[in-house]
């Protein structure tokens, strides 16, 4: 019987977990999320472009279906799902995301306003001209290493031989495990100038490089307003850019003015444009500004155009500052220039990225011209053999006619072996014995066609030989002389800049912090009214007094507060929602109001309101919490004065619900009444004070299947009488008992 070949390795589980997680993290970092500093591409982008190159989808050929490209890329190089490949393909074709689009898309490839691209079966694509020339042009010259693909059936390039500093030109964004890269796009012409200056002048400082690179150049335009911070960002590779949209003032009819937003911050692309419009509408609805009459989004394929129509004599400067301060018209872009360098993630400065690019260019060009030199030397060898053969062509013909087979003729041409070959004369045999062509030359001679013996063909061969010798001298000079190679790289960069450089779109400047004068709200006393359906409104004090009876009869909650205050709403799920009184509609008494879920995160389909009170009163009080399972506690009201719109006001046990919240007044006792008719009156001083995150203590001990239905606080504000199954119960006459007891049964 064969022994089991498996081995059991005993090790710490934590060590296995740690090793596995590190392996996974590095795989995500290197193989998916981060770009390579050399070509500025992530693996999925590199593989997609290479696959398009292999399929022959060039810039001067017809478009091909994106589904074909995605399927081929996934099957050959990137087995991580079609959605990631198609998304990468779409982004590389979107002019509003890439400073230099690498793919020419045909069909619906989405819009700057966040519309997604059509399905891959509908869209088509091909390579851009610059991608073909500057990214994939020299792959056949052994300029980069090729690696096996995931199943070792194909070869793929380790990196593309990109001739431009693509990492800076197009930027990159990606989230890995424990790290993130965020590199803004830059102007192609400026970056090329910085590379050329570094090659020509040597070791430049970041400050000197910034004479060429003004700053990021986003395809959406806009303004970078913290120019003084750029030096620090480019030196460290990290920092924050402050971006603003471009706003201009247009004259309208009747002496009015319009604010026109023609460029937006790069971070505002997509759904954030709709959010911006909603935020502006919110400023109008909340009366933060009364200067805006109408908002219209007139954007088209020609560009962004958002128009804000203003009332006459509006304070435009103050309004623009408000938009910068209160909306995403001014936003921050976090810079973290993280890329893969020699297989490791590294945060890079502007100088380092340019230096890595130059090193890569010298490496690629060295490999390119070494390959070309080898081919020219081989061509020289064959050409010299053919020229020599033309001089003794009659002898070679005699050797071929006298040989029995090709091998015999080859041996004679290479080694001068004349045995068994019939010659016309002894002189010819003696001359043949002196031949010593190389193997390559002999093969070329044997494969040479007779028309090559025409005079003009021989002349063309001589010219071709001269050209080959010239190429060899050029390539050897490039490989042996740093200055010659540097001149060639600079020449190529200048040619690319001349053809593909575009004017800068983003303005870089220093601008003061946006400051606006917010209209001060006139403080006044109001009454917050909310009915049992959750509809809320506010009325002023005189209006309430005139309609007091109707207000008390129709409203479940009537709260006196200031219009600058907040309302705390506690629900049976233990949540506290905060409503700003200014957000609640203010008007006439008979106005219906709006559901409170318009002003906070309350969800009426899942939770019920158990208590509502003004923040001013809550934070000055002590609150008593009681639940259906009889848990109670006291909490300092100041704990609920928070900035968040929703917090957990208390912790609840499983299957328990918050039943009662009350701000303590003059009441000294509280009474629990259960569904089964048990009553327990305890002193409030026996209820301990806890934090809001605590469950509390047991106030009443419940019988099996019983639950607390009501908690009362007897005081002088009411007659302290309740009805239980049509029987009156006088709460202040109940005997005071101990906490955590069952209490007494109400006799019906």
XYZ file of C-alpha atoms in Angstrom:
748
model
C 0.000 0.000 0.000
C 1.433 3.377 -1.001
C 2.221 5.895 1.706
C 0.395 9.196 1.607
C 2.725 11.797 0.049
C 1.080 14.699 1.945
C 3.022 16.366 4.731
C 1.437 18.006 7.745
C 3.244 21.211 8.687
C 2.633 22.473 12.216
C 2.762 26.263 12.446
C 1.082 29.222 14.126
C -2.255 30.062 12.492
C -1.473 33.775 12.865
C 1.751 33.344 10.851
C -0.128 31.660 8.006
C -2.757 34.435 8.054
C -0.098 37.144 8.086
C 1.858 35.644 5.199
C -1.281 35.031 3.138
C -2.542 38.561 3.709
C 0.805 40.138 2.811
C 0.930 38.048 -0.388
C -2.604 39.141 -1.259
C -1.871 42.801 -0.463
C 1.268 42.863 -2.623
C -0.607 41.168 -5.456
C -3.277 43.886 -5.381
C -0.669 46.658 -5.104
C 1.603 45.475 -7.915
C -0.774 43.582 -10.212
C -3.886 45.739 -10.155
C -4.078 49.067 -8.339
C -0.832 51.016 -8.823
C 0.770 52.287 -12.044
C 4.362 51.562 -13.031
C 6.596 54.626 -12.912
C 8.062 53.742 -16.325
C 4.932 53.757 -18.489
C 2.432 55.258 -16.021
C -0.038 52.430 -16.682
C -1.811 49.955 -14.441
C -1.675 46.303 -15.553
C -5.252 46.316 -16.878
C -4.550 49.421 -19.004
C -1.268 48.009 -20.297
C -2.847 44.680 -21.207
C -5.813 46.293 -22.949
C -3.591 48.518 -25.101
C -1.251 45.639 -25.935
C -4.183 43.425 -26.891
C -5.546 46.123 -29.218
C -2.066 46.362 -30.736
C -1.948 42.593 -31.234
C -5.422 42.596 -32.806
C -4.245 45.277 -35.244
C -6.839 47.851 -34.162
C -4.670 50.776 -35.238
C -5.635 54.445 -35.462
C -5.787 54.227 -39.282
C -7.936 51.088 -39.387
C -11.674 50.559 -38.746
C -13.087 50.528 -35.206
C -13.735 47.168 -33.547
C -16.410 46.220 -31.016
C -15.318 46.808 -27.426
C -16.771 43.410 -26.494
C -14.211 41.825 -28.843
C -11.342 43.743 -27.220
C -12.527 43.020 -23.667
C -13.088 39.327 -24.346
C -9.686 38.888 -25.974
C -7.897 40.779 -23.185
C -9.655 38.748 -20.486
C -8.976 35.440 -22.214
C -5.304 36.121 -22.883
C -3.933 38.499 -20.268
C -6.310 39.779 -17.555
C -8.568 37.082 -16.027
C -10.165 39.397 -13.444
C -13.579 40.009 -15.006
C -14.811 41.942 -18.012
C -16.165 44.953 -16.089
C -12.733 46.099 -14.884
C -11.304 45.820 -18.415
C -14.188 47.697 -20.027
C -14.091 50.392 -17.342
C -10.350 50.898 -17.968
C -10.982 51.034 -21.735
C -13.754 53.620 -21.288
C -11.669 55.852 -19.012
C -8.762 55.797 -21.493
C -11.169 57.121 -24.148
C -12.787 59.895 -22.060
C -11.304 63.297 -22.892
C -12.720 64.845 -19.698
C -10.818 62.364 -17.514
C -7.528 62.000 -19.388
C -5.267 64.838 -20.442
C -4.109 62.570 -23.282
C -6.760 59.989 -24.296
C -5.095 56.743 -25.377
C -8.132 55.133 -26.999
C -10.349 56.515 -29.754
C -13.902 55.607 -28.764
C -16.842 55.403 -31.148
C -20.336 55.452 -29.629
C -21.609 56.379 -26.183
C -18.604 56.515 -23.843
C -20.396 58.432 -21.075
C -20.404 62.113 -20.226
C -18.802 64.533 -17.803
C -22.116 64.685 -15.928
C -21.822 61.077 -14.799
C -23.737 59.245 -17.523
C -22.243 55.774 -17.908
C -20.935 54.354 -21.166
C -23.194 52.112 -23.237
C -22.746 48.343 -22.937
C -19.596 47.013 -24.562
C -21.631 45.229 -27.241
C -22.721 48.638 -28.594
C -19.497 50.646 -28.438
C -16.413 50.458 -30.654
C -12.803 51.550 -30.221
C -9.364 51.739 -31.760
C -5.985 53.060 -30.688
C -5.167 56.762 -30.855
C -2.328 57.752 -33.174
C -0.093 58.824 -30.282
C -0.708 55.508 -28.500
C 0.406 53.602 -31.575
C 3.481 55.776 -32.064
C 4.639 56.653 -28.545
C 3.377 53.697 -26.484
C 3.544 50.624 -28.726
C 5.860 51.656 -31.556
C 9.024 49.698 -30.812
C 7.706 46.486 -29.247
C 9.200 44.450 -32.116
C 12.741 45.654 -31.315
C 13.266 43.817 -27.999
C 13.044 47.069 -26.013
C 11.220 45.564 -23.013
C 11.025 42.180 -21.334
C 8.144 39.854 -22.120
C 6.629 37.629 -19.422
C 4.350 34.581 -19.589
C 0.658 35.347 -19.118
C -1.444 33.800 -16.329
C -1.673 30.346 -17.982
C 1.688 30.541 -19.796
C 0.111 30.234 -23.239
C 0.965 33.785 -24.332
C 3.627 36.409 -23.733
C 2.876 39.929 -22.521
C 5.161 42.964 -22.064
C 6.327 43.711 -18.530
C 6.009 47.409 -19.379
C 5.233 49.369 -22.545
C 8.079 51.371 -24.163
C 6.340 54.701 -23.608
C 8.303 57.677 -24.920
C 6.369 60.272 -22.879
C 6.244 60.721 -19.073
C 2.704 59.313 -19.087
C 2.498 59.056 -15.276
C 2.523 62.870 -15.113
C 0.649 63.608 -18.355
C -2.378 61.418 -17.610
C -2.010 61.030 -13.852
C -3.455 58.018 -12.067
C -5.926 57.082 -9.360
C -6.125 53.748 -7.564
C -6.890 52.173 -4.206
C -4.726 49.261 -3.079
C -4.522 47.502 0.297
C -3.409 50.051 2.877
C -2.324 52.614 0.287
C -3.770 54.862 -2.364
C -2.361 56.663 -5.393
C -3.700 59.984 -6.631
C -1.582 61.717 -9.270
C -3.115 64.730 -11.069
C -2.750 65.087 -14.877
C -0.282 67.632 -16.273
C 0.255 69.524 -19.513
C 2.150 67.430 -22.072
C 4.203 70.337 -23.436
C 5.290 71.517 -19.979
C 6.296 68.039 -18.808
C 8.271 67.407 -22.013
C 10.086 70.727 -21.515
C 10.986 69.676 -17.953
C 12.356 66.331 -19.214
C 14.389 68.043 -21.952
C 15.778 70.560 -19.431
C 16.779 67.750 -17.051
C 18.541 65.851 -19.855
C 20.372 69.008 -20.975
C 21.232 70.631 -17.638
C 21.529 67.606 -15.369
C 20.525 67.729 -11.707
C 17.705 70.314 -11.476
C 15.954 71.183 -8.207
C 12.168 70.942 -7.871
C 11.985 74.736 -7.899
C 13.913 74.836 -11.191
C 11.647 72.137 -12.667
C 8.621 74.241 -11.741
C 9.823 76.913 -14.138
C 8.657 74.452 -16.803
C 5.816 72.599 -14.993
C 3.453 75.298 -13.691
C 1.278 72.776 -11.887
C -1.448 70.228 -12.654
C -3.452 70.721 -15.839
C -6.879 69.128 -15.490
C -8.916 68.305 -18.627
C -11.919 70.013 -16.964
C -9.981 73.278 -16.611
C -10.727 75.180 -13.422
C -8.318 77.030 -11.161
C -5.677 75.782 -8.714
C -5.732 78.474 -6.033
C -2.860 77.404 -3.725
C 0.128 77.921 -6.011
C 2.500 78.447 -3.056
C 1.810 74.894 -1.817
C 2.884 73.277 -5.100
C 6.613 73.310 -4.308
C 6.041 71.316 -1.121
C 3.663 68.924 -2.928
C 6.129 68.281 -5.757
C 9.056 67.834 -3.366
C 7.299 65.330 -1.081
C 4.855 63.739 -3.512
C 1.939 64.385 -1.146
C -0.336 67.292 -0.291
C -3.652 68.915 -1.112
C -4.621 71.028 -4.107
C -7.414 73.557 -3.731
C -9.480 73.627 -6.914
C -12.138 76.106 -7.988
C -14.528 76.278 -10.890
C -14.356 79.189 -13.306
C -17.195 81.668 -12.751
C -17.925 84.651 -14.981
C -20.577 87.377 -14.843
C -22.833 87.936 -17.867
C -25.206 90.849 -18.329
C -28.861 89.874 -18.739
C -32.036 91.755 -19.614
C -33.396 94.442 -17.349
C -30.052 95.298 -15.782
C -29.815 91.867 -14.141
C -26.713 89.691 -14.064
C -26.131 85.951 -14.509
C -23.386 83.868 -12.964
C -22.036 81.412 -15.551
C -19.900 78.430 -14.502
C -17.931 77.346 -17.578
C -15.271 75.168 -15.917
C -15.573 72.900 -12.890
C -13.088 71.378 -10.448
C -11.811 67.971 -11.574
C -13.373 66.419 -8.452
C -16.837 67.700 -9.399
C -17.191 65.455 -12.438
C -20.011 62.949 -12.636
C -22.771 62.830 -10.028
C -21.204 65.743 -8.150
C -22.500 68.149 -10.824
C -26.066 67.146 -9.897
C -25.151 67.426 -6.209
C -23.821 70.937 -6.824
C -27.120 71.963 -8.415
C -29.021 70.461 -5.457
C -26.728 72.272 -2.999
C -27.370 75.597 -4.735
C -31.121 74.901 -4.644
C -30.734 74.062 -0.941
C -29.091 77.442 -0.281
C -32.087 79.121 -1.911
C -34.689 77.001 -0.076
C -33.026 77.531 3.297
C -32.894 81.262 2.547
C -29.103 81.343 2.975
C -29.269 83.469 -0.156
C -32.112 85.334 -1.817
C -30.021 86.554 -4.750
C -30.573 83.479 -6.992
C -33.793 83.516 -9.032
C -33.264 80.438 -11.246
C -30.731 77.644 -11.853
C -30.265 75.996 -15.264
C -27.750 73.452 -16.519
C -27.098 74.330 -20.168
C -24.101 71.998 -20.542
C -23.664 70.164 -23.839
C -21.018 68.228 -25.728
C -19.338 71.591 -26.345
C -18.619 72.073 -22.639
C -19.939 72.950 -19.204
C -22.358 75.863 -18.857
C -24.310 76.222 -15.601
C -26.273 79.477 -15.389
C -27.496 81.078 -12.154
C -29.962 83.875 -12.838
C -29.725 86.636 -10.195
C -32.157 89.224 -8.956
C -31.486 92.860 -9.682
C -28.738 94.512 -7.583
C -27.533 91.130 -6.252
C -24.213 91.072 -4.382
C -22.379 88.894 -6.942
C -18.992 88.859 -5.214
C -20.479 87.710 -1.917
C -22.568 85.092 -3.745
C -19.543 83.676 -5.607
C -17.687 83.373 -2.302
C -20.717 81.615 -0.796
C -20.695 79.092 -3.673
C -16.984 78.432 -3.088
C -17.546 77.998 0.650
C -20.851 76.105 0.741
C -20.694 73.906 -2.387
C -18.175 71.775 -4.274
C -17.397 74.656 -6.630
C -14.263 74.822 -4.468
C -12.884 71.419 -3.540
C -9.662 69.710 -2.558
C -7.705 67.133 -4.555
C -5.485 64.950 -2.416
C -2.142 64.323 -4.120
C -0.246 61.119 -3.343
C 2.245 60.360 -6.117
C 2.606 56.649 -5.379
C 3.851 54.305 -8.108
C 5.616 50.977 -8.545
C 9.396 51.374 -8.788
C 11.480 48.193 -9.338
C 8.582 46.071 -8.097
C 7.985 48.107 -4.927
C 5.473 50.896 -4.173
C 7.175 54.235 -3.617
C 5.982 57.817 -3.088
C 7.802 59.959 -5.639
C 8.640 63.629 -6.046
C 8.305 65.419 -9.381
C 12.074 65.229 -9.812
C 12.159 61.473 -9.131
C 9.381 60.739 -11.635
C 11.225 62.677 -14.353
C 14.548 60.991 -13.502
C 12.943 57.528 -13.644
C 11.422 58.406 -17.018
C 14.783 59.548 -18.415
C 16.511 56.384 -17.148
C 13.789 54.317 -18.801
C 14.209 56.195 -22.094
C 17.941 55.510 -22.133
C 17.321 51.838 -21.325
C 14.659 51.433 -24.029
C 16.720 53.250 -26.666
C 19.869 51.305 -25.766
C 18.014 48.031 -26.246
C 16.395 49.316 -29.437
C 19.623 50.401 -31.110
C 21.498 47.339 -29.896
C 18.877 45.220 -31.666
C 19.022 47.406 -34.775
C 22.842 47.268 -34.756
C 22.790 43.463 -34.645
C 20.436 43.404 -37.636
C 22.597 45.868 -39.582
C 25.753 43.846 -38.845
C 23.988 40.742 -40.141
C 22.881 42.696 -43.206
C 26.472 43.971 -43.696
C 27.812 40.420 -43.590
C 25.368 39.245 -46.253
C 25.844 42.334 -48.424
C 29.633 41.966 -48.390
C 29.234 38.311 -49.311
C 26.959 39.137 -52.248
C 29.308 41.919 -53.456
C 32.245 39.528 -53.278
C 30.158 36.880 -55.037
C 29.360 39.272 -57.901
C 33.093 39.659 -58.529
C 33.539 35.882 -58.928
C 30.082 35.018 -60.184
C 31.393 32.880 -63.084
C 33.374 30.723 -60.645
C 30.346 30.356 -58.336
C 28.158 29.282 -61.282
C 30.834 26.760 -62.248
C 30.854 25.408 -58.644
C 27.053 25.123 -58.617
C 26.981 23.320 -61.995
C 29.729 20.951 -60.915
C 28.278 20.101 -57.495
C 26.134 17.018 -56.921
C 24.069 18.613 -54.133
C 23.580 21.827 -52.150
C 25.713 20.588 -49.260
C 28.691 20.037 -51.526
C 28.361 23.552 -52.985
C 27.993 25.075 -49.503
C 31.154 23.300 -48.246
C 33.090 24.647 -51.189
C 31.876 28.229 -50.627
C 32.615 28.165 -46.884
C 35.731 25.961 -46.546
C 37.097 25.762 -50.124
C 36.545 21.957 -50.338
C 36.605 21.101 -54.055
C 36.600 17.274 -53.967
C 33.965 15.569 -56.147
C 33.114 18.878 -57.827
C 33.642 18.998 -61.614
C 35.485 22.113 -62.785
C 36.176 23.215 -66.352
C 39.827 23.868 -65.615
C 42.493 23.316 -63.014
C 42.712 27.104 -62.507
C 39.051 27.272 -61.568
C 39.471 24.460 -59.008
C 42.517 26.213 -57.512
C 40.568 29.479 -57.315
C 37.569 27.735 -55.701
C 39.802 26.241 -53.012
C 40.623 29.761 -51.821
C 36.960 30.736 -51.145
C 35.982 31.342 -47.496
C 32.477 32.818 -47.265
C 30.647 32.729 -43.930
C 27.661 30.436 -43.439
C 25.220 33.354 -43.691
C 26.936 34.595 -46.854
C 26.904 31.129 -48.398
C 23.183 30.758 -47.663
C 22.481 34.169 -49.241
C 24.534 33.267 -52.340
C 22.748 29.939 -52.772
C 19.344 31.661 -52.419
C 20.270 34.570 -54.722
C 18.101 34.943 -57.832
C 19.652 35.452 -61.249
C 18.057 38.884 -61.796
C 20.316 40.166 -59.004
C 23.179 39.954 -61.530
C 21.686 42.792 -63.585
C 23.933 45.842 -63.502
C 21.359 48.129 -61.876
C 20.674 45.553 -59.157
C 24.380 45.343 -58.364
C 24.497 49.137 -58.185
C 21.501 49.139 -55.796
C 23.276 46.532 -53.660
C 26.344 48.792 -53.418
C 24.161 51.764 -52.349
C 22.354 49.594 -49.821
C 25.730 48.520 -48.444
C 26.814 52.141 -48.068
C 23.565 52.879 -46.186
C 24.137 49.884 -43.924
C 27.646 51.039 -43.067
C 26.276 54.498 -42.302
C 23.559 53.016 -40.031
C 26.138 50.909 -38.218
C 28.261 53.979 -37.544
C 25.192 55.903 -36.325
C 24.014 53.093 -34.012
C 27.491 52.531 -32.601
C 27.783 56.258 -31.919
C 24.411 56.249 -30.131
C 25.359 53.229 -28.035
C 28.831 54.457 -27.128
C 28.172 58.179 -26.739
C 25.775 59.488 -24.029
C 25.434 62.909 -25.664
C 24.407 61.402 -29.003
C 21.704 59.281 -27.337
C 20.531 62.292 -25.308
C 20.218 64.401 -28.477
C 18.154 61.682 -30.143
C 15.770 61.399 -27.162
C 15.374 65.181 -27.024
C 14.691 65.292 -30.780
C 11.957 62.647 -30.457
C 10.406 64.455 -27.475
C 10.340 67.751 -29.359
C 8.616 66.062 -32.303
C 5.962 64.577 -30.008
C 5.466 67.931 -28.280
C 5.081 69.723 -31.609
C 2.371 67.318 -32.787
C 0.439 66.556 -29.614
C 0.947 69.392 -27.100
C -2.145 71.437 -26.254
C -2.666 74.762 -24.510
C -2.971 74.675 -20.731
C -6.578 74.512 -19.489
C -6.118 74.950 -15.735
C -5.103 78.315 -14.319
C -2.599 78.189 -11.436
C -2.576 81.111 -9.016
C -2.722 82.165 -5.385
C -6.173 83.201 -4.239
C -7.422 84.392 -0.884
C -9.687 82.213 1.213
C -13.320 82.612 0.132
C -15.037 84.817 2.708
C -18.702 85.751 2.601
C -21.023 87.521 4.938
C -23.754 85.128 5.944
C -27.062 86.833 6.536
C -27.697 86.829 10.234
C -30.978 85.210 11.122
C -33.153 87.399 13.274
C -33.626 85.396 16.453
C -37.246 84.945 17.533
C -39.433 82.638 19.554
C -41.376 80.081 17.489
C -43.532 77.035 18.152
C -42.593 73.738 16.537
C -45.778 71.771 15.746
C -45.750 68.117 14.661
C -48.827 65.940 14.158
C -49.087 62.186 14.696
C -48.212 61.552 11.032
C -44.815 63.271 11.378
C -45.715 66.461 9.470
C -43.959 69.474 11.023
C -44.149 73.243 10.689
C -43.251 76.342 12.714
C -45.374 79.369 13.589
C -44.510 82.537 15.469
C -45.653 83.085 19.073
C -48.609 85.470 18.281
C -49.987 83.012 15.711
C -49.729 80.147 18.207
C -51.479 82.103 20.956
C -54.376 82.942 18.630
C -54.763 79.252 17.740
C -53.632 77.629 21.002
C -56.606 75.258 21.436
C -56.505 74.016 17.855
C -52.716 73.616 18.002
C -52.837 71.541 21.181
C -55.696 69.403 19.846
C -54.208 68.724 16.409
C -50.512 68.378 17.290
C -48.827 65.486 19.020
C -45.806 67.633 19.882
C -45.906 71.361 20.612
C -42.461 72.719 21.445
C -41.597 76.300 22.297
C -38.099 77.159 21.060
C -35.988 79.764 19.297
C -35.762 79.655 15.495
C -31.963 79.138 15.830
C -32.457 76.052 18.025
C -32.594 72.347 17.105
C -35.249 69.711 17.827
C -34.214 66.328 19.265
C -36.392 63.440 18.092
C -36.049 60.101 19.931
C -37.417 56.909 18.333
C -38.310 53.422 19.543
C -35.164 52.014 17.908
C -33.061 54.057 20.333
C -32.019 56.650 17.734
C -31.779 60.402 18.210
C -32.408 62.520 15.087
C -31.661 66.244 15.069
C -33.735 68.769 13.102
C -32.633 72.360 12.579
C -35.617 74.605 13.292
C -34.563 76.856 10.393
C -35.028 73.890 8.011
C -38.668 73.456 9.046
C -41.258 75.407 6.990
C -42.278 78.638 8.712
C -45.594 80.216 7.898
C -49.326 80.257 8.507
C -51.053 78.107 11.112
C -53.156 76.213 8.551
C -50.144 75.253 6.395
C -49.765 71.464 6.311
C -46.007 71.405 6.850
C -43.595 68.735 5.604
C -42.686 65.214 6.821
C -39.707 65.361 9.167
C -37.776 62.839 7.066
C -37.117 65.833 4.760
C -35.018 67.435 7.491
C -33.356 64.435 9.182
C -32.652 60.712 8.776
C -35.902 59.565 10.405
C -37.486 56.581 8.612
C -41.182 56.347 9.434
C -41.482 52.887 7.872
C -39.063 51.367 10.404
C -39.243 53.483 13.580
C -41.735 55.410 15.709
C -41.235 58.712 17.517
C -41.455 58.379 21.312
C -40.329 61.876 22.347
C -39.390 65.251 20.854
C -37.957 68.293 22.596
C -35.824 71.349 21.879
C -32.067 70.914 22.150
C -31.883 73.892 24.510
C -34.153 72.168 27.022
C -32.578 68.722 26.521
C -29.014 69.829 27.214
C -30.093 71.711 30.360
C -31.975 68.668 31.728
C -31.505 65.115 32.893
C -33.343 62.597 30.694
C -34.986 59.389 31.918
C -35.105 56.493 29.463
C -37.474 53.516 29.812
C -37.925 50.465 27.566
C -40.593 47.812 26.948
C -38.530 45.232 28.872
C -38.458 47.529 31.905
C -34.879 48.846 31.557
C -34.348 52.392 32.890
C -31.524 54.912 33.284
C -30.858 58.614 33.712
C -28.580 60.445 31.231
C -27.171 63.976 31.329
C -28.862 65.941 28.528
C -25.554 67.524 27.470
C -24.523 64.138 26.003
C -27.092 64.629 23.243
C -25.770 68.024 22.103
C -23.828 66.683 19.100
C -23.110 67.851 15.548
C -24.193 64.613 13.853
C -27.699 64.440 12.435
C -28.282 60.949 13.868
C -26.767 59.094 16.819
C -27.629 56.070 18.975
C -29.306 57.654 22.013
C -29.277 54.415 24.003
C -28.260 50.787 23.751
C -31.114 48.258 23.553
C -31.266 44.557 24.300
C -32.391 42.160 21.598
C -36.155 42.420 20.949
C -36.382 45.492 23.224
C -37.688 48.902 22.125
C -37.435 52.360 23.625
C -40.805 53.209 25.168
C -40.336 56.514 26.962
C -37.952 59.467 27.170
C -38.640 62.377 29.476
C -36.871 65.515 30.649
C -37.069 65.453 34.457
C -39.212 68.187 35.939
C -40.532 68.307 39.479
C -41.564 64.606 39.418
C -39.986 62.579 42.213
C -41.380 59.175 41.207
C -42.167 57.194 38.081
C -44.823 54.523 37.550
C -44.515 51.459 35.286
C -47.718 49.909 33.915
C -47.508 46.607 32.067
C -49.793 44.946 29.544
C -50.912 42.419 32.209
C -51.954 45.196 34.596
C -48.950 45.233 36.919
C -48.047 48.651 38.398
C -44.848 49.650 40.148
C -44.093 53.113 41.557
C -40.432 53.805 42.332
C -38.432 56.850 43.301
C -36.479 58.464 40.473
C -33.464 58.834 42.759
C -33.230 54.994 42.721
C -32.599 55.078 38.951
C -28.813 55.336 38.421
C -27.244 57.853 36.031
C -25.531 56.213 33.054
C -23.898 57.165 29.754
C -26.014 57.227 26.608
C -24.248 54.098 25.340
C -25.372 52.004 28.350
C -28.379 49.631 28.469
C -29.404 50.785 31.963
C -30.782 48.792 34.890
C -34.007 46.865 35.435
C -36.777 49.119 36.727
C -39.544 46.489 37.005
C -39.332 42.705 37.070
C -41.740 41.403 34.413
C -43.752 38.200 34.373
C -43.173 35.861 31.437
C -44.719 37.296 28.258
C -45.413 40.670 29.871
C -44.171 44.037 28.590
C -44.247 47.609 29.872
C -46.946 49.624 28.072
C -46.564 53.015 29.755
C -44.283 54.921 32.100
C -45.804 57.892 33.969
C -44.208 60.731 35.980
C -46.743 62.050 38.564
C -46.401 65.784 39.328
C -48.574 68.854 39.793
C -49.031 69.525 36.061
C -51.917 67.006 35.758
C -54.365 65.088 37.972
C -52.171 61.926 38.007
C -55.146 59.709 37.129
C -55.096 57.045 34.400
C -57.678 54.617 33.029
C -56.898 50.891 32.859
C -59.744 48.817 31.417
C -62.220 51.582 32.307
C -61.010 51.684 35.931
C -59.462 54.875 37.291
C -56.042 54.469 38.887
C -54.657 57.295 41.054
C -50.892 57.150 40.508
C -49.954 59.413 43.434
C -51.819 57.060 45.814
C -49.831 53.974 44.769
C -47.429 52.688 47.391
C -43.758 53.400 46.570
C -41.897 50.134 46.016
C -38.360 49.034 45.346
C -36.751 49.032 41.900
C -36.492 45.595 40.217
C -39.655 44.224 41.873
C -42.916 43.085 40.261
C -45.213 45.730 41.798
C -48.947 45.187 42.390
C -51.797 43.972 40.193
C -54.525 46.471 39.249
C -57.825 44.949 40.300
C -60.437 45.396 37.578
